XYZ file of C-alpha atoms in Angstrom:
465
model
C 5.779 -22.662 119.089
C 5.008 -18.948 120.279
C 5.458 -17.828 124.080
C 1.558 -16.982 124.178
C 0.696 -21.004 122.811
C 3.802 -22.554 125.098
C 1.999 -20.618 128.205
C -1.380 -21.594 127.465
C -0.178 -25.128 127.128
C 2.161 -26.035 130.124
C 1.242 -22.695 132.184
C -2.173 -21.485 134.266
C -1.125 -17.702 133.451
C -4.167 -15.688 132.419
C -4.217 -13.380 129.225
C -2.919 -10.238 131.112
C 0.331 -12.570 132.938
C 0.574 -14.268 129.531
C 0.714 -10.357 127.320
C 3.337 -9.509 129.928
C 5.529 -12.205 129.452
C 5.347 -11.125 125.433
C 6.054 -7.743 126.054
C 9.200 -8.557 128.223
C 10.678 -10.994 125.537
C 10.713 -7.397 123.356
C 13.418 -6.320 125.259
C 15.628 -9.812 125.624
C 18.368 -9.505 122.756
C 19.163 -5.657 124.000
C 19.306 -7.509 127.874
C 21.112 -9.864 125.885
C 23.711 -7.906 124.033
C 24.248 -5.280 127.352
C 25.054 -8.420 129.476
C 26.887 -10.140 127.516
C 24.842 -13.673 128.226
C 22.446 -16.200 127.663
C 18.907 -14.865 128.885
C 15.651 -16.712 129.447
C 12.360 -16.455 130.193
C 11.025 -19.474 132.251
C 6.952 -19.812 133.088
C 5.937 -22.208 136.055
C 3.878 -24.583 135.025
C 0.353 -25.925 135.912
C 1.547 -28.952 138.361
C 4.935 -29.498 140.522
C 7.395 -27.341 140.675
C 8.723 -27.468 137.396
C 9.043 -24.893 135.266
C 9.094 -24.365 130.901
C 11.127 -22.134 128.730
C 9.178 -19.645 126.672
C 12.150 -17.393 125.430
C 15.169 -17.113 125.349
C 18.156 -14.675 123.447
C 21.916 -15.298 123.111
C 24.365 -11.918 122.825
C 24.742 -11.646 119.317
C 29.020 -9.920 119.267
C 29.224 -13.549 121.220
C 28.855 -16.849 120.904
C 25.867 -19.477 123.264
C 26.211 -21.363 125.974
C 23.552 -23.555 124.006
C 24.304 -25.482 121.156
C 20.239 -25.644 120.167
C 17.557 -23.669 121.470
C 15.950 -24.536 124.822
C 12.488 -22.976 124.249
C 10.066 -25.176 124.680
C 11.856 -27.473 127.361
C 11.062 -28.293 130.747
C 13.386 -26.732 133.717
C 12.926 -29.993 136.311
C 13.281 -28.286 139.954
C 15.905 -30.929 140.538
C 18.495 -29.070 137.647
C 17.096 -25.868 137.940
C 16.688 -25.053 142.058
C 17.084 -21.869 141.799
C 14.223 -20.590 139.159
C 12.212 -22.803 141.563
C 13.139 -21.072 144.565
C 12.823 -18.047 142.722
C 9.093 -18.884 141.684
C 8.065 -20.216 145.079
C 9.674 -17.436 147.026
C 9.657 -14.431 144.643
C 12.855 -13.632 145.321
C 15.737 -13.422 143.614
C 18.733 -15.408 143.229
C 21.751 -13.730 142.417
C 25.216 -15.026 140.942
C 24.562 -18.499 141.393
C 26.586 -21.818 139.973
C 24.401 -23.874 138.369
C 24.948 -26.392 135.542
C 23.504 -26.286 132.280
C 21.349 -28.739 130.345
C 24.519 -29.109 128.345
C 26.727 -29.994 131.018
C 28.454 -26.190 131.506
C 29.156 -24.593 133.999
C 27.262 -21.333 134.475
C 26.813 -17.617 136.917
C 23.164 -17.723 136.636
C 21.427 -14.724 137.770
C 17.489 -15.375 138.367
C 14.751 -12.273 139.097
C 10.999 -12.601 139.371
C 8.528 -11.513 136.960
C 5.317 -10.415 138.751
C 1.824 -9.025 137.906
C 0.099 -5.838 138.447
C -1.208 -8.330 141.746
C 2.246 -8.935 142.860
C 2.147 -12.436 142.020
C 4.733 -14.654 140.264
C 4.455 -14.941 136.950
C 7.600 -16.221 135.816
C 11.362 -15.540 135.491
C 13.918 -13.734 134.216
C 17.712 -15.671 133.859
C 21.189 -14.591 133.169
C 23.572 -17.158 132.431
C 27.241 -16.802 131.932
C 29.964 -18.990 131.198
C 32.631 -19.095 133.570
C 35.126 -21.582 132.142
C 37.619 -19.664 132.182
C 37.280 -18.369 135.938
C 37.210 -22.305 137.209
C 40.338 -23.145 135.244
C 41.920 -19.943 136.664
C 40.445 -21.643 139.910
C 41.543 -24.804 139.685
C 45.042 -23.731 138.379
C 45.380 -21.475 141.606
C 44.601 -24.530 143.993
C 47.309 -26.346 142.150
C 49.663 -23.554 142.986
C 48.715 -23.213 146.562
C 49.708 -27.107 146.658
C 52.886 -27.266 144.685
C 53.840 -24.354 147.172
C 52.983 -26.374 150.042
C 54.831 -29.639 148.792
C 57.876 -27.141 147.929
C 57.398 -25.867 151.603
C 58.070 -29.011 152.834
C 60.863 -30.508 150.909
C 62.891 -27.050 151.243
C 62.273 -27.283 155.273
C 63.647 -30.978 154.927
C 67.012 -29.647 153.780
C 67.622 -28.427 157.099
C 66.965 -31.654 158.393
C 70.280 -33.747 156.102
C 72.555 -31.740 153.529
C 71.311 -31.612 149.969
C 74.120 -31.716 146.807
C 71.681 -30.042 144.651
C 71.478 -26.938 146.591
C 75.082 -26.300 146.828
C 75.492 -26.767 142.773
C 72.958 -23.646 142.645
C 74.793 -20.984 141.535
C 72.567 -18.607 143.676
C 73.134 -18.128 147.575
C 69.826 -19.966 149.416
C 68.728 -18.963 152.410
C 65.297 -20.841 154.171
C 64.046 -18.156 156.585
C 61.731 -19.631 159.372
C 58.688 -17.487 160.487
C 60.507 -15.930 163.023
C 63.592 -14.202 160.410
C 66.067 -16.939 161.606
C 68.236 -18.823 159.136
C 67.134 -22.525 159.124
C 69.230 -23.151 155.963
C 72.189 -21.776 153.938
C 73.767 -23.212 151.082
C 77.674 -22.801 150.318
C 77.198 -19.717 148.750
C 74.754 -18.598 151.479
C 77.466 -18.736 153.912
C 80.447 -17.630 151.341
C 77.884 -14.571 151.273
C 77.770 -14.002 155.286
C 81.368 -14.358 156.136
C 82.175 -14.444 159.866
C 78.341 -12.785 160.574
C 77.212 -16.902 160.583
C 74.219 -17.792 163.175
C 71.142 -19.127 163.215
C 70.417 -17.528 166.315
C 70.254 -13.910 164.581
C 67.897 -12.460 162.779
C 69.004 -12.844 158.623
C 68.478 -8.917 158.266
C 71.014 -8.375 161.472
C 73.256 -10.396 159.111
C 72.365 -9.016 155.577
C 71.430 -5.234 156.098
C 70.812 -4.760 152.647
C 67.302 -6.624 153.370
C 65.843 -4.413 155.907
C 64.912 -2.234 152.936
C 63.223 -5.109 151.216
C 59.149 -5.534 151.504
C 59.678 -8.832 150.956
C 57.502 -10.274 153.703
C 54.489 -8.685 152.227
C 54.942 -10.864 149.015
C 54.356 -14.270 147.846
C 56.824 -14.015 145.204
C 59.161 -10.655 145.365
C 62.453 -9.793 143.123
C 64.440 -6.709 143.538
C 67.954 -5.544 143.379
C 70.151 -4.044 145.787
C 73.327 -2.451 146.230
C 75.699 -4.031 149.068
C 78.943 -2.337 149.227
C 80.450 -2.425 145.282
C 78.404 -5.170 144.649
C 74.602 -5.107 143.024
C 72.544 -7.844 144.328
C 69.687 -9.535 142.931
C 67.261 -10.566 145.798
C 64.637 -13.322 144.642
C 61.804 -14.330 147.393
C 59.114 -16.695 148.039
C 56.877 -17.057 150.721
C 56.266 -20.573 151.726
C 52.641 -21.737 153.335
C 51.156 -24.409 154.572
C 47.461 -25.084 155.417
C 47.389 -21.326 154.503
C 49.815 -19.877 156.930
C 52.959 -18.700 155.996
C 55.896 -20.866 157.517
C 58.875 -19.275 156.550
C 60.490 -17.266 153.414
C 63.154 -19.078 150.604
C 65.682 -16.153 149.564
C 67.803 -16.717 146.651
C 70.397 -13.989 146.307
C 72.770 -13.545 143.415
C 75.613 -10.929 142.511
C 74.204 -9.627 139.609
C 77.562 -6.775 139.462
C 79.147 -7.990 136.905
C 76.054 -8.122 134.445
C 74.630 -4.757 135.479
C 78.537 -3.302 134.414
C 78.387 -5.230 130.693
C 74.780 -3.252 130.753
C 76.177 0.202 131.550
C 79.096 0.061 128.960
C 76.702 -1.199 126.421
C 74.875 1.769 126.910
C 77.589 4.130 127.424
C 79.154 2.225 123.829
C 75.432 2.838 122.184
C 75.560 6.587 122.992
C 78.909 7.190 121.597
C 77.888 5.376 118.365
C 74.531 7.480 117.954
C 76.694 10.669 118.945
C 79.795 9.834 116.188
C 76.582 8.912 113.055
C 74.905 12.261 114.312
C 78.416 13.932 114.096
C 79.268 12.527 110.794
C 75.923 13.194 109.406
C 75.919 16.659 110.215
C 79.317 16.676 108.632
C 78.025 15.565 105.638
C 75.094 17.762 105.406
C 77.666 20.567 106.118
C 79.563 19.470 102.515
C 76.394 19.441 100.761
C 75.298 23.250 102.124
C 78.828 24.027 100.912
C 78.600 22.675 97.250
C 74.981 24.061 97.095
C 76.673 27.749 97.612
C 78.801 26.303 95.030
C 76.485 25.129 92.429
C 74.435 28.697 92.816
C 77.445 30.682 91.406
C 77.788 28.735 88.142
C 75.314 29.508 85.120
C 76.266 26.436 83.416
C 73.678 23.617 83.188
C 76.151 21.002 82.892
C 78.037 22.163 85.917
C 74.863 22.710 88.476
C 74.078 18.914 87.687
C 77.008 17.448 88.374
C 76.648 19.162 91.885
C 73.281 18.021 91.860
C 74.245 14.653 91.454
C 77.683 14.811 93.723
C 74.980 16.343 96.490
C 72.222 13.375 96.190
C 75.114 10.928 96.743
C 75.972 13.342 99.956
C 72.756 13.429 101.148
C 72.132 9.518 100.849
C 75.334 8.565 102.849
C 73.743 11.172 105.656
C 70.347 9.020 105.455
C 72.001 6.072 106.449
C 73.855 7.907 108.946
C 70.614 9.805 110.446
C 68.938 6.340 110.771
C 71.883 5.167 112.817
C 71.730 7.997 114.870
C 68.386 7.484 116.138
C 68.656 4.037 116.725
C 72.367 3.527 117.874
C 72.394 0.110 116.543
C 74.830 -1.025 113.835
C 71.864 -2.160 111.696
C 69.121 -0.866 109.529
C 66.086 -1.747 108.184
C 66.617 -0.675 104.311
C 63.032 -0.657 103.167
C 62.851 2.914 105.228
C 66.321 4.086 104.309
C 65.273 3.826 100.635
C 62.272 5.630 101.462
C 64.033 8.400 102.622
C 66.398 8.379 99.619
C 64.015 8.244 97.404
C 61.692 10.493 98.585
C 64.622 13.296 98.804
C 65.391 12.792 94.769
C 61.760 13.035 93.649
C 61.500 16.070 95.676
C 64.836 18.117 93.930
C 65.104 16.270 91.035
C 62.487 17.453 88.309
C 60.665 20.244 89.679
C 58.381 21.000 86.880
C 57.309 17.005 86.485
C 54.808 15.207 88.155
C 56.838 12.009 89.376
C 55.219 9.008 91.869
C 57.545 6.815 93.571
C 56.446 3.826 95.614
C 58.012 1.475 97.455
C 56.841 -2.276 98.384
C 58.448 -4.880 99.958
C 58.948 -6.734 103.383
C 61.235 -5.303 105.989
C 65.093 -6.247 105.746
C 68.112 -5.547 108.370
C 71.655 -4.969 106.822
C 74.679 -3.905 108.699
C 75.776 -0.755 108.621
C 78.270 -0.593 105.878
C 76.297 -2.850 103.233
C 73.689 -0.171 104.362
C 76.142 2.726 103.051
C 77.054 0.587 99.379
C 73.287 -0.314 98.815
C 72.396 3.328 99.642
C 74.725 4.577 97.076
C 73.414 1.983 94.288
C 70.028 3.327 95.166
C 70.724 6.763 95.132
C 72.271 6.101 91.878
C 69.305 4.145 90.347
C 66.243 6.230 90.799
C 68.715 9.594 89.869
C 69.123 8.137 86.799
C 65.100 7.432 86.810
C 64.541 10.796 87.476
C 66.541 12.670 85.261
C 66.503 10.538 82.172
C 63.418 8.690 82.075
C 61.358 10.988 81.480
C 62.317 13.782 79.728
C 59.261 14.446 77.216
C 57.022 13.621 79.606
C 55.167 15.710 82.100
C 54.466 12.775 84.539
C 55.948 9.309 85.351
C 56.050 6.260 88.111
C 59.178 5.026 89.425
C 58.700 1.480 91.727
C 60.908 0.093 94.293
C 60.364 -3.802 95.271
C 62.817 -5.327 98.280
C 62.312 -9.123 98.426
C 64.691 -11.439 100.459
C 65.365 -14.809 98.850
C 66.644 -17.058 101.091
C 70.131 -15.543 102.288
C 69.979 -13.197 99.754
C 68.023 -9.947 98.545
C 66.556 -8.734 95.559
C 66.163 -4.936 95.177
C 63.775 -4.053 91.790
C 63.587 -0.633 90.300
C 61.556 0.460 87.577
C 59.747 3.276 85.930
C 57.552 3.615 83.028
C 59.658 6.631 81.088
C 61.071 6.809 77.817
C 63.256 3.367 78.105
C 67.490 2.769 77.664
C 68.542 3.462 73.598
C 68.736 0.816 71.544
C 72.865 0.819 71.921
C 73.723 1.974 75.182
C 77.259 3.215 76.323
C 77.157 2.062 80.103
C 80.766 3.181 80.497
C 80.072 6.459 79.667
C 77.386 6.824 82.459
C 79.404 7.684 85.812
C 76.122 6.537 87.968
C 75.880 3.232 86.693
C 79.762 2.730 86.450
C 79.219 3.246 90.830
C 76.364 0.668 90.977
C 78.233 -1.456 89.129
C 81.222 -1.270 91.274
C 79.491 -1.404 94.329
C 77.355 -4.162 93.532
C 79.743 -6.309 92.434
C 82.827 -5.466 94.790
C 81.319 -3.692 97.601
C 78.267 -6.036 98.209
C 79.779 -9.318 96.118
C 76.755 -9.167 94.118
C 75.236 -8.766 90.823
C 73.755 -5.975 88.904
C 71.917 -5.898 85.969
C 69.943 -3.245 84.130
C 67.100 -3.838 80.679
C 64.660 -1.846 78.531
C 61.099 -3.215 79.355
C 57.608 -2.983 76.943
C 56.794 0.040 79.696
C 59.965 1.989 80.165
C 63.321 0.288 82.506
C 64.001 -2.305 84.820
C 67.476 -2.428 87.036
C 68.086 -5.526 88.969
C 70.622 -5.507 91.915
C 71.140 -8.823 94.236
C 72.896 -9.136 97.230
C 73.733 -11.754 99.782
C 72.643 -10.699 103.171
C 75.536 -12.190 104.915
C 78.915 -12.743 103.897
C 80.979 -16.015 102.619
């Protein structure tokens, strides 16, 4: 049913209130959309106080409060006080809770709508779920009395000894309001030494807290340094009835595992320094047999440097990748990346040559990294400089795919395939995959003409035994 024939059933608006009420429904999925809510229009109608839907507009980047549509309905003053107050009065009622037809929980926001005569025509609502605000409510109030019931069984520790508070590992203090020590375990008092009484102050005792804000917090953690020692400071403010009553302080000598911290990092810089060092030793070689390679006119000669400086430069990848990360691990999908990218770039010159690499992400340790970086090196070389030799263009692929404990490393191109009867002895690249596949990485290697060009195989396991 249309506003204009719900308004001249239920409602005693005239023409004009009745055109106005259709011209402000216009505008209710943009009011919609902007406040992110459910908005109505509600009419009164002719008798009580009652009132009827006539529109209505859900956000549409969200979902309704509603299940079905409520135009049409009746809004019953008893469900509904505030669009009556809001009709009677012709003010407004702002950010109230009310509860939907459907049983929800709702901000409802309610303005008049009122005639050129200043009369109340009808109303304009806003609802918004707030679900998620009353759990946050509710588990807040739950907090506040779990706090309250851990208030009071810490304070009855002063009151007879406890067992389980002397097999925590951390020293407990229970701090009354006034900074007196009410309670200290056996590593509370191991902690003071002779500086034991209740009767002081527990900062007179412990200077390291007077530089703590720790009053100021319910829950506070910081760490300190006492002497030699580093501290670890834990606190939590205990309340009751909404007061604070005292503080709990759990302090624990955290030296040791700060120290394990600081060598690990001091251990993580020399590693990234000694792969950044051999790296630019490496690249150092390869500028040296460059220089080399230039004085020779022989073709032969210039690519066996070529090849000798690929195998350089793919040991220094590894190395550079270590560098930057100081771990003993790398992810090999990038390190071929880099590899590869490197032998497209100076191997054929005057070809067109696509490589691509797929694959998930796979760690190795550092010197499986170094053997499979070698075998890769090898494998798209030999791509590169054999594959496609009448050919102006070409594709090479790279596939990593872990099965199980193991990984499966797939290159192919589409270039002029392996001869029918293939020497593989008298290749010196494939003679080093081989032997690094097998011995290095306890692997296997294989290698196959294909109805597109050739396929090489290599699988690994990813840990050892």
């Amino acid at each position: 049913m249309s506003i204009e024939n719900l308004c001249r059933k239920h409602t005693s608006l005239t023409d004009e209130d009745i055109q106005q009420i259709c011209d402000l429904s216009k505008n209710l999925q943009m009011i919609a959309d902007l406040s992110q809510a459910n908005v109505f229009i509600d009419c009164p109608v002719q008798d009580g106080p009652h009132a009827v839907v006539v529109a209505e507009a859900s956000p549409s980047t969200g979902s309704s409060l509603y299940k079905k549509s409520v135009v049409g309905q009746w809004a019953y003053e008893m469900y509904e006080p505030a669009v009556a107050r809001t009709h009677q009065t012709g003010e407004p009622t702002i950010r109230n809770r009310a509860i939907t037809q459907e049983g929800k929980t709702v901000k409802q926001s309610v303005v008049p709508v009122k005639n050129d005569q200043g009369k109340t025509i009808g109303s304009l609502i806003m609802e918004q779920d707030i679900s998620l605000q009353l759990r946050h409510e509710n588990q807040l109030r739950a907090l506040s009395h779990t706090t309250e019931h851990l208030s009071e069984t810490l304070m009855g520790m002063t009151e007879q000894g406890s067992l389980i508070s002397d097999l925590i590992q951390e020293a407990l203090f229970l701090v009354n309001r006034k900074g007196h020590i009410v309670y200290a375990n056996t590593q509370a008092l191991n902690l003071l030494g002779e500086n034991k009484g209740q009767e002081v102050p527990v900062e007179d005792q412990l200077e390291f807290l007077r530089d703590l804000d720790y009053r100021s917090h319910v829950v506070h953690y910081e760490e300190v340094r006492s002497g030699r020692k580093t501290l670890g400071v834990k606190s939590i403010s205990l309340r009751k009835d909404n007061r604070r009553i005292g503080t709990l302080l759990m302090i624990r000598d955290v030296t040791e595992l700060r120290e394990k911290e600081r060598q690990l990092m001091v251990k993580s810089t020399v590693i990234k320094e000694i792969h950044h060092r051999v790296k630019n030793n490496l690249q150092m070689i390869a500028s040296l047999l460059r220089l080399q390679m230039r004085r020779t006119r022989s073709k032969e000669v210039k690519s066996i440097f070529q090849e000798s400086l690929n195998r350089i430069l793919s040991i220094a990848s590894v190395h550079e990748i270590f560098s930057n990360t100081g771990l003993e691990e790398v992810e090999i999908l990038e390190m071929m990346k880099k590899i590869g990218a490197k032998l497209v770039v100076n191997g054929q010159p005057d070809k067109e040559i696509e490589i691509a690499f797929t694959g998930k992400p796979i760690i190795l340790s550092s010197d499986k990294a170094v053997s499979l970086a070698l075998v890769v090196n090898e494998l798209i070389q030999n791509s590169v400089e054999h594959a496609f030799v009448d050919q102006p263009y070409g594709r090479i692929g790279v596939h990593l795919e872990p099965l199980g404990y193991e990984v499966r490393v797939r290159i192919w191109d589409d270039g002029y395939g392996l001869p029918t009867e293939r020497n593989e002895g008298a290749s010196l690249g494939l003679q080093i995959v081989r032997t690094l596949v097998e011995q290095d990485l306890a692997g296997s290697f294989s290698i196959f003409p294909t109805t597109k060009g050739t396929e090489a195989i290599v699988q690994i396991p990813l840990e050892e035994g």
